[in-house]
CSV table of C-alpha atoms and ligand atoms in Angstrom, one decimal:
chain,number,residue,atom,x,y,z
Y,16,MET,CA,-179.5,45.5,167.5
Y,17,GLY,CA,-181.1,42.2,168.5
Y,18,LEU,CA,-184.0,40.8,170.4
Y,19,MET,CA,-183.4,38.7,173.4
Y,20,PRO,CA,-186.1,35.9,173.1
Y,21,ASN,CA,-187.5,35.1,176.4
Y,22,ASN,CA,-189.8,32.3,177.3
Y,23,THR,CA,-190.1,33.1,180.9
Y,24,GLY,CA,-193.1,35.4,180.6
Y,25,ILE,CA,-191.6,38.8,179.8
Y,26,GLY,CA,-191.7,38.6,176.1
Y,27,GLU,CA,-188.9,39.8,173.8
Y,28,VAL,CA,-186.5,42.5,174.9
Y,29,PRO,CA,-184.6,44.7,172.5
Y,30,VAL,CA,-180.9,44.4,173.3
Y,31,THR,CA,-177.5,45.7,172.2
Y,32,SER,CA,-174.5,43.5,172.3
Y,33,ILE,CA,-171.3,44.5,174.1
Y,34,PHE,CA,-168.7,41.8,173.5
Y,35,GLY,CA,-171.5,39.2,173.5
Y,36,VAL,CA,-173.2,40.5,176.6
Y,37,HIS,CA,-176.8,41.3,175.7
Y,38,VAL,CA,-177.8,44.6,177.4
Y,39,SER,CA,-181.4,45.8,177.4
Y,40,LYS,CA,-182.3,48.9,175.3
Y,41,LEU,CA,-185.5,49.5,177.4
Y,42,ASN,CA,-185.7,52.8,179.3
Y,43,MET,CA,-186.5,52.8,183.0
Y,44,SER,CA,-190.3,52.8,182.7
Y,45,GLN,CA,-190.3,50.0,180.1
Y,46,THR,CA,-188.0,48.0,182.3
Y,47,VAL,CA,-190.4,48.3,185.3
Y,48,ASP,CA,-193.3,47.2,183.0
Y,49,VAL,CA,-191.4,44.2,181.8
Y,50,LEU,CA,-190.5,43.3,185.4
Y,51,GLU,CA,-194.2,43.7,186.4
Y,52,ALA,CA,-194.9,40.9,183.8
Y,53,ALA,CA,-192.0,38.9,185.4
Y,54,VAL,CA,-193.7,39.2,188.9
Y,55,ALA,CA,-197.0,38.1,187.3
Y,56,SER,CA,-195.4,35.1,185.7
Y,57,LYS,CA,-194.2,33.7,189.1
Y,58,LYS,CA,-191.1,32.4,187.4
Y,59,PRO,CA,-187.6,33.4,188.4
Y,60,HIS,CA,-186.0,36.3,186.6
Y,61,GLN,CA,-182.4,37.3,187.3
Y,62,VAL,CA,-181.8,41.0,186.6
Y,63,ILE,CA,-178.1,41.9,186.2
Y,64,THR,CA,-177.1,45.6,186.5
Y,65,ALA,CA,-174.1,45.6,184.2
Y,66,ASN,CA,-171.0,47.7,184.5
Y,67,PRO,CA,-167.7,47.5,182.7
Y,68,ILE,CA,-166.1,45.6,185.6
Y,69,MET,CA,-168.7,42.9,185.2
Y,70,ILE,CA,-168.4,42.7,181.5
Y,71,MET,CA,-164.7,42.3,181.7
Y,72,ALA,CA,-165.2,39.7,184.4
Y,73,ALA,CA,-167.5,37.8,182.1
Y,74,LEU,CA,-164.9,37.9,179.3
Y,75,GLU,CA,-162.4,36.4,181.7
Y,76,SER,CA,-164.4,33.7,183.4
Y,77,GLU,CA,-166.8,31.2,182.0
Y,78,GLU,CA,-169.0,31.1,185.1
Y,79,ASN,CA,-169.5,34.9,185.0
Y,80,MET,CA,-170.3,34.7,181.2
Y,81,ARG,CA,-172.7,31.9,181.9
Y,82,ALA,CA,-174.5,34.0,184.5
Y,83,MET,CA,-174.7,36.8,182.0
Y,84,SER,CA,-176.0,34.7,179.2
Y,85,GLU,CA,-178.6,33.0,181.4
Y,86,ALA,CA,-179.8,36.2,183.1
Y,87,GLU,CA,-183.4,37.1,182.0
Y,88,LEU,CA,-182.5,40.8,181.9
Y,89,ILE,CA,-179.3,42.8,181.8
Y,90,VAL,CA,-179.7,46.5,182.3
Y,91,PRO,CA,-177.1,49.2,181.6
Y,92,ASP,CA,-176.2,50.3,185.1
Y,93,GLY,CA,-172.7,51.7,184.5
Y,94,ALA,CA,-172.0,54.9,182.6
Y,95,GLY,CA,-169.2,52.9,180.8
Y,96,VAL,CA,-171.8,50.5,179.4
Y,97,VAL,CA,-173.9,53.3,178.1
Y,98,TRP,CA,-170.8,54.8,176.5
Y,99,ALA,CA,-169.7,51.5,174.9
Y,100,ALA,CA,-173.1,51.0,173.3
Y,101,GLU,CA,-172.9,54.5,171.8
Y,102,GLN,CA,-169.4,53.7,170.5
Y,103,PHE,CA,-170.7,50.6,168.8
Y,104,GLY,CA,-173.5,52.6,167.2
Y,105,ASP,CA,-176.3,50.8,168.8
Y,106,PRO,CA,-177.1,52.9,171.9
Y,107,VAL,CA,-179.3,52.0,174.8
Y,108,ALA,CA,-182.3,54.2,175.7
Y,109,GLU,CA,-180.8,55.5,178.9
Y,110,ARG,CA,-178.7,54.4,181.9
Y,111,VAL,CA,-180.8,52.2,184.2
Y,112,ALA,CA,-179.0,52.3,187.5
Y,113,GLY,CA,-179.7,49.4,189.8
Y,114,PHE,CA,-180.3,51.7,192.8
Y,115,ASP,CA,-182.9,53.7,190.9
Y,116,LEU,CA,-184.5,50.5,189.5
Y,117,MET,CA,-184.8,49.1,193.0
Y,118,HIS,CA,-186.8,52.2,194.0
Y,119,GLU,CA,-188.9,52.1,190.9
Y,120,LEU,CA,-189.8,48.5,191.6
Y,121,MET,CA,-190.7,49.3,195.2
Y,122,LYS,CA,-192.9,52.1,193.8
Y,123,ARG,CA,-194.7,49.7,191.5
Y,124,GLY,CA,-194.9,47.2,194.3
Y,125,GLU,CA,-196.6,49.9,196.4
Y,126,GLN,CA,-199.4,50.1,193.8
Y,127,LEU,CA,-199.7,46.3,193.3
Y,128,GLY,CA,-199.1,45.1,196.9
Y,129,TRP,CA,-195.9,43.1,196.2
Y,130,THR,CA,-193.7,41.5,198.8
Y,131,ALA,CA,-189.9,41.9,199.1
Y,132,TYR,CA,-187.0,40.1,200.7
Y,133,LEU,CA,-183.7,41.8,201.5
Y,134,LEU,CA,-180.6,39.7,201.6
Y,135,GLY,CA,-177.1,41.1,202.1
Y,136,ALA,CA,-174.9,43.7,203.8
Y,137,ALA,CA,-174.1,43.7,207.6
Y,138,GLU,CA,-176.9,42.9,210.0
Y,139,GLU,CA,-177.5,46.4,211.3
Y,140,VAL,CA,-177.3,47.8,207.8
Y,141,VAL,CA,-179.9,45.4,206.3
Y,142,GLN,CA,-182.2,45.9,209.4
Y,143,GLU,CA,-182.0,49.7,209.0
Y,144,ALA,CA,-182.5,49.5,205.2
Y,145,ALA,CA,-185.6,47.4,205.7
Y,146,SER,CA,-187.1,49.7,208.2
Y,147,ARG,CA,-186.5,52.8,206.0
Y,148,LEU,CA,-187.9,51.1,202.9
Y,149,GLN,CA,-190.9,49.9,204.9
Y,150,LYS,CA,-191.6,53.5,206.0
Y,151,GLN,CA,-191.2,54.8,202.4
Y,152,TYR,CA,-193.2,52.0,200.8
Y,153,PRO,CA,-195.7,50.8,203.5
Y,154,LYS,CA,-197.8,48.7,201.1
Y,155,VAL,CA,-194.8,46.5,200.1
Y,156,ARG,CA,-194.7,43.8,202.7
Y,157,ILE,CA,-191.1,43.0,203.6
Y,158,VAL,CA,-191.3,39.3,204.2
Y,159,GLY,CA,-187.7,38.6,205.1
Y,160,VAL,CA,-184.4,40.2,206.0
Y,161,ARG,CA,-181.0,38.4,206.2
Y,162,ASN,CA,-177.4,39.7,206.4
Y,163,GLY,CA,-175.1,38.9,203.5
Y,164,TYR,CA,-172.3,37.3,205.6
Y,165,PHE,CA,-172.8,33.6,205.2
Y,166,GLY,CA,-170.9,30.8,203.5
Y,167,ALA,CA,-171.6,27.3,202.2
Y,168,PRO,CA,-172.7,25.8,205.5
Y,169,GLU,CA,-175.6,28.3,205.8
Y,170,ASN,CA,-176.5,28.3,202.1
Y,171,ALA,CA,-179.4,25.8,202.4
Y,172,GLU,CA,-180.9,27.5,205.3
Y,173,VAL,CA,-180.8,31.0,203.6
Y,174,ILE,CA,-182.4,29.5,200.5
Y,175,GLU,CA,-185.1,27.8,202.5
Y,176,SER,CA,-185.9,31.0,204.3
Y,177,ILE,CA,-186.4,32.8,201.0
Y,178,ARG,CA,-188.4,30.0,199.5
Y,179,ARG,CA,-190.8,30.0,202.4
Y,180,ALA,CA,-191.3,33.7,202.2
Y,181,GLU,CA,-192.1,33.5,198.4
Y,182,PRO,CA,-191.1,37.1,197.7
Y,183,ASP,CA,-192.1,38.9,194.5
Y,184,LEU,CA,-188.8,40.8,194.7
Y,185,LEU,CA,-185.6,39.6,196.1
Y,186,PHE,CA,-182.8,42.1,196.4
Y,187,VAL,CA,-179.3,40.7,197.0
Y,188,ALA,CA,-176.7,43.2,198.3
Y,189,ARG,CA,-173.3,41.3,198.4
Y,190,ASP,CA,-170.0,41.9,196.8
Y,191,ALA,CA,-169.7,41.7,193.0
Y,192,LYS,CA,-167.8,38.4,193.1
Y,193,THR,CA,-170.4,36.3,194.9
Y,194,GLN,CA,-173.6,38.1,194.1
Y,195,GLU,CA,-174.3,37.2,190.5
Y,196,PRO,CA,-172.9,33.6,190.5
Y,197,TRP,CA,-174.9,32.9,193.7
Y,198,ILE,CA,-178.2,34.2,192.2
Y,199,ALA,CA,-177.5,32.3,188.9
Y,200,ARG,CA,-176.8,29.0,190.8
Y,201,HIS,CA,-179.8,29.2,193.0
Y,202,LYS,CA,-182.5,31.2,191.2
Y,203,HIS,CA,-184.7,28.2,190.5
Y,204,GLU,CA,-184.7,27.2,194.2
Y,205,LEU,CA,-185.5,30.6,195.6
Y,206,GLY,CA,-189.2,30.9,194.8
Y,207,ALA,CA,-188.7,34.7,194.0
Y,208,SER,CA,-189.9,36.2,190.7
Y,209,VAL,CA,-187.5,39.2,190.3
Y,210,ILE,CA,-184.0,38.6,191.7
Y,211,MET,CA,-181.6,41.5,191.5
Y,212,GLY,CA,-178.1,42.1,192.8
Y,213,VAL,CA,-177.9,45.6,194.2
Y,214,GLY,CA,-174.3,45.7,195.5
Y,215,GLY,CA,-173.8,48.5,198.0
Y,216,SER,CA,-177.4,49.8,197.8
Y,217,PHE,CA,-178.4,48.8,201.3
Y,218,ASP,CA,-175.5,50.8,202.7
Y,219,VAL,CA,-176.9,53.8,200.9
Y,220,ILE,CA,-180.5,53.3,201.9
Y,221,SER,CA,-179.5,52.7,205.6
Y,222,GLY,CA,-177.6,56.0,205.6
Y,223,LYS,CA,-174.2,54.3,206.0
Y,224,THR,CA,-172.8,55.6,202.7
Y,225,LYS,CA,-174.0,58.3,200.3
Y,226,ARG,CA,-174.6,58.2,196.5
Y,227,ALA,CA,-172.8,60.7,194.3
Y,228,PRO,CA,-174.5,64.1,193.9
Y,229,VAL,CA,-177.0,64.1,190.9
Y,230,ALA,CA,-174.8,66.5,189.0
Y,231,MET,CA,-171.9,64.0,189.1
Y,232,GLN,CA,-174.2,61.2,188.1
Y,233,LYS,CA,-175.3,63.2,185.1
Y,234,MET,CA,-171.7,63.9,184.2
Y,235,ARG,CA,-171.2,60.1,184.3
Y,236,LEU,CA,-168.8,60.5,187.2
Y,237,GLU,CA,-170.5,58.4,189.8
Y,238,TRP,CA,-167.6,55.9,189.6
Y,239,PHE,CA,-165.2,58.7,190.4
Y,240,TYR,CA,-167.1,59.7,193.5
Y,241,ARG,CA,-167.1,56.2,194.8
Y,242,LEU,CA,-163.4,55.9,194.1
Y,243,ALA,CA,-162.7,59.1,196.0
Y,244,LYS,CA,-164.7,57.9,199.0
Y,245,GLU,CA,-163.3,54.4,198.9
Y,246,PRO,CA,-159.7,54.4,197.5
Y,247,SER,CA,-159.5,50.7,198.1
Y,248,ARG,CA,-161.7,50.3,195.0
Y,249,LEU,CA,-158.7,51.5,192.9
Y,250,PRO,CA,-157.3,48.1,191.9
Y,251,ARG,CA,-160.6,46.8,190.5
Y,252,MET,CA,-161.2,50.2,188.8
Y,253,MET,CA,-158.1,49.6,186.8
Y,254,VAL,CA,-160.1,47.5,184.4
Y,255,LEU,CA,-162.0,50.6,183.3
Y,256,PRO,CA,-159.3,52.0,181.0
Y,257,GLN,CA,-158.7,48.4,179.8
Y,258,PHE,CA,-162.4,48.2,178.9
Y,259,MET,CA,-162.3,51.5,177.1
Y,260,ARG,CA,-159.3,50.5,175.1
Y,261,LYS,CA,-160.9,47.3,174.1
Y,262,VAL,CA,-164.1,49.1,173.0
Y,263,LYS,CA,-162.0,51.6,170.9
Y,264,LYS,CA,-160.1,48.8,169.3
Y,265,ALA,CA,-163.2,46.7,168.5
Y,266,LYS,CA,-164.8,49.8,167.1
Y,267,LYS,CA,-161.9,50.4,164.8
Y,268,SER,CA,-161.8,46.9,163.5
Y,269,GLY,CA,-165.6,47.0,162.9
Y,270,LYS,CA,-166.4,45.1,166.2
K,307,UDP,N1,-171.3,42.1,201.5
K,307,UDP,C1,-172.0,41.0,202.0
K,307,UDP,N2,-171.4,39.8,202.1
K,307,UDP,C2,-170.1,39.6,201.8
K,307,UDP,C3,-169.4,40.7,201.3
K,307,UDP,C4,-170.0,41.9,201.1
K,307,UDP,O1,-173.2,41.1,202.3
K,307,UDP,O2,-169.6,38.5,201.9
K,307,UDP,C5,-172.0,43.4,201.4
K,307,UDP,C6,-171.3,44.6,202.0
K,307,UDP,O3,-171.7,44.7,203.3
K,307,UDP,C7,-172.0,45.7,201.2
K,307,UDP,C8,-172.3,45.1,199.8
K,307,UDP,O4,-172.1,43.7,200.0
K,307,UDP,O5,-173.2,46.1,201.7
K,307,UDP,C9,-171.4,45.5,198.7
K,307,UDP,O6,-170.1,45.4,199.1
K,307,UDP,P1,-168.9,46.0,198.3
K,307,UDP,O7,-169.1,47.5,198.2
K,307,UDP,O8,-167.6,45.6,199.0
K,307,UDP,O9,-169.0,45.3,196.9
K,307,UDP,P2,-168.9,45.8,195.4
K,307,UDP,O10,-170.3,46.0,195.0
K,307,UDP,O11,-168.1,47.0,195.5
K,307,UDP,O12,-168.2,44.6,194.8
């Protein structure tokens, strides 16, 4: 166990190390408290919701590892991450799924009058997600909505739009390959306090796709549900058994 020292206004966070990636050991409610401090600090905080695919990607690419090591908070989103921490004998408090954390932050924002910006997914998806979130959390002011299909030419304009809106919370729903590096590269220009990649969450909120049933989530089988719904995810899921083998091997050799 270690403490992730943090000079950005959220204090020290207890972490467990999974192949050098420092994953928070806070439970959901402590995580929200820490992120409330992050909002109060008005400094940028990148929250990464780690799963085995991302940890493997970090081990393979320097840019991904840098994004991980420079993130202010990494939460255990994937069941595989929770499992790995158990295997290494330094477990996390509980799974902190990005989708649930996003809702918990909206709930806290409802009490404290925060603002939020939604960036990502297709235009009709992000519009619908914004309108549903606005209904569910009427006291959180949604200060900006932008689809996630843009490239280098539009980058400056997207950043400027977020910076002008000065959101407390910025949720970025893009594919895993662009989301984290983009946030890491631009977090100091965005003027947002909590910046979190939420992957396919806007698709779920808008009603376009569904999350796994709670029973399956509890059995740690959410990944299987997503795979069954979207077989095109198979190639990238193949890193899961690799990850598990790597954990077992590291455990045997004493890490
Ligand atoms: N997405 C986006 N811009 C892109 C690619 C994807 O906004 O250039 C959105 C996509 O519409 C979806 C979300 O990112 O809402 C997650 O996409 P996907 O499930 O393909 O990514 P994963 O999280 O599985 O990597």
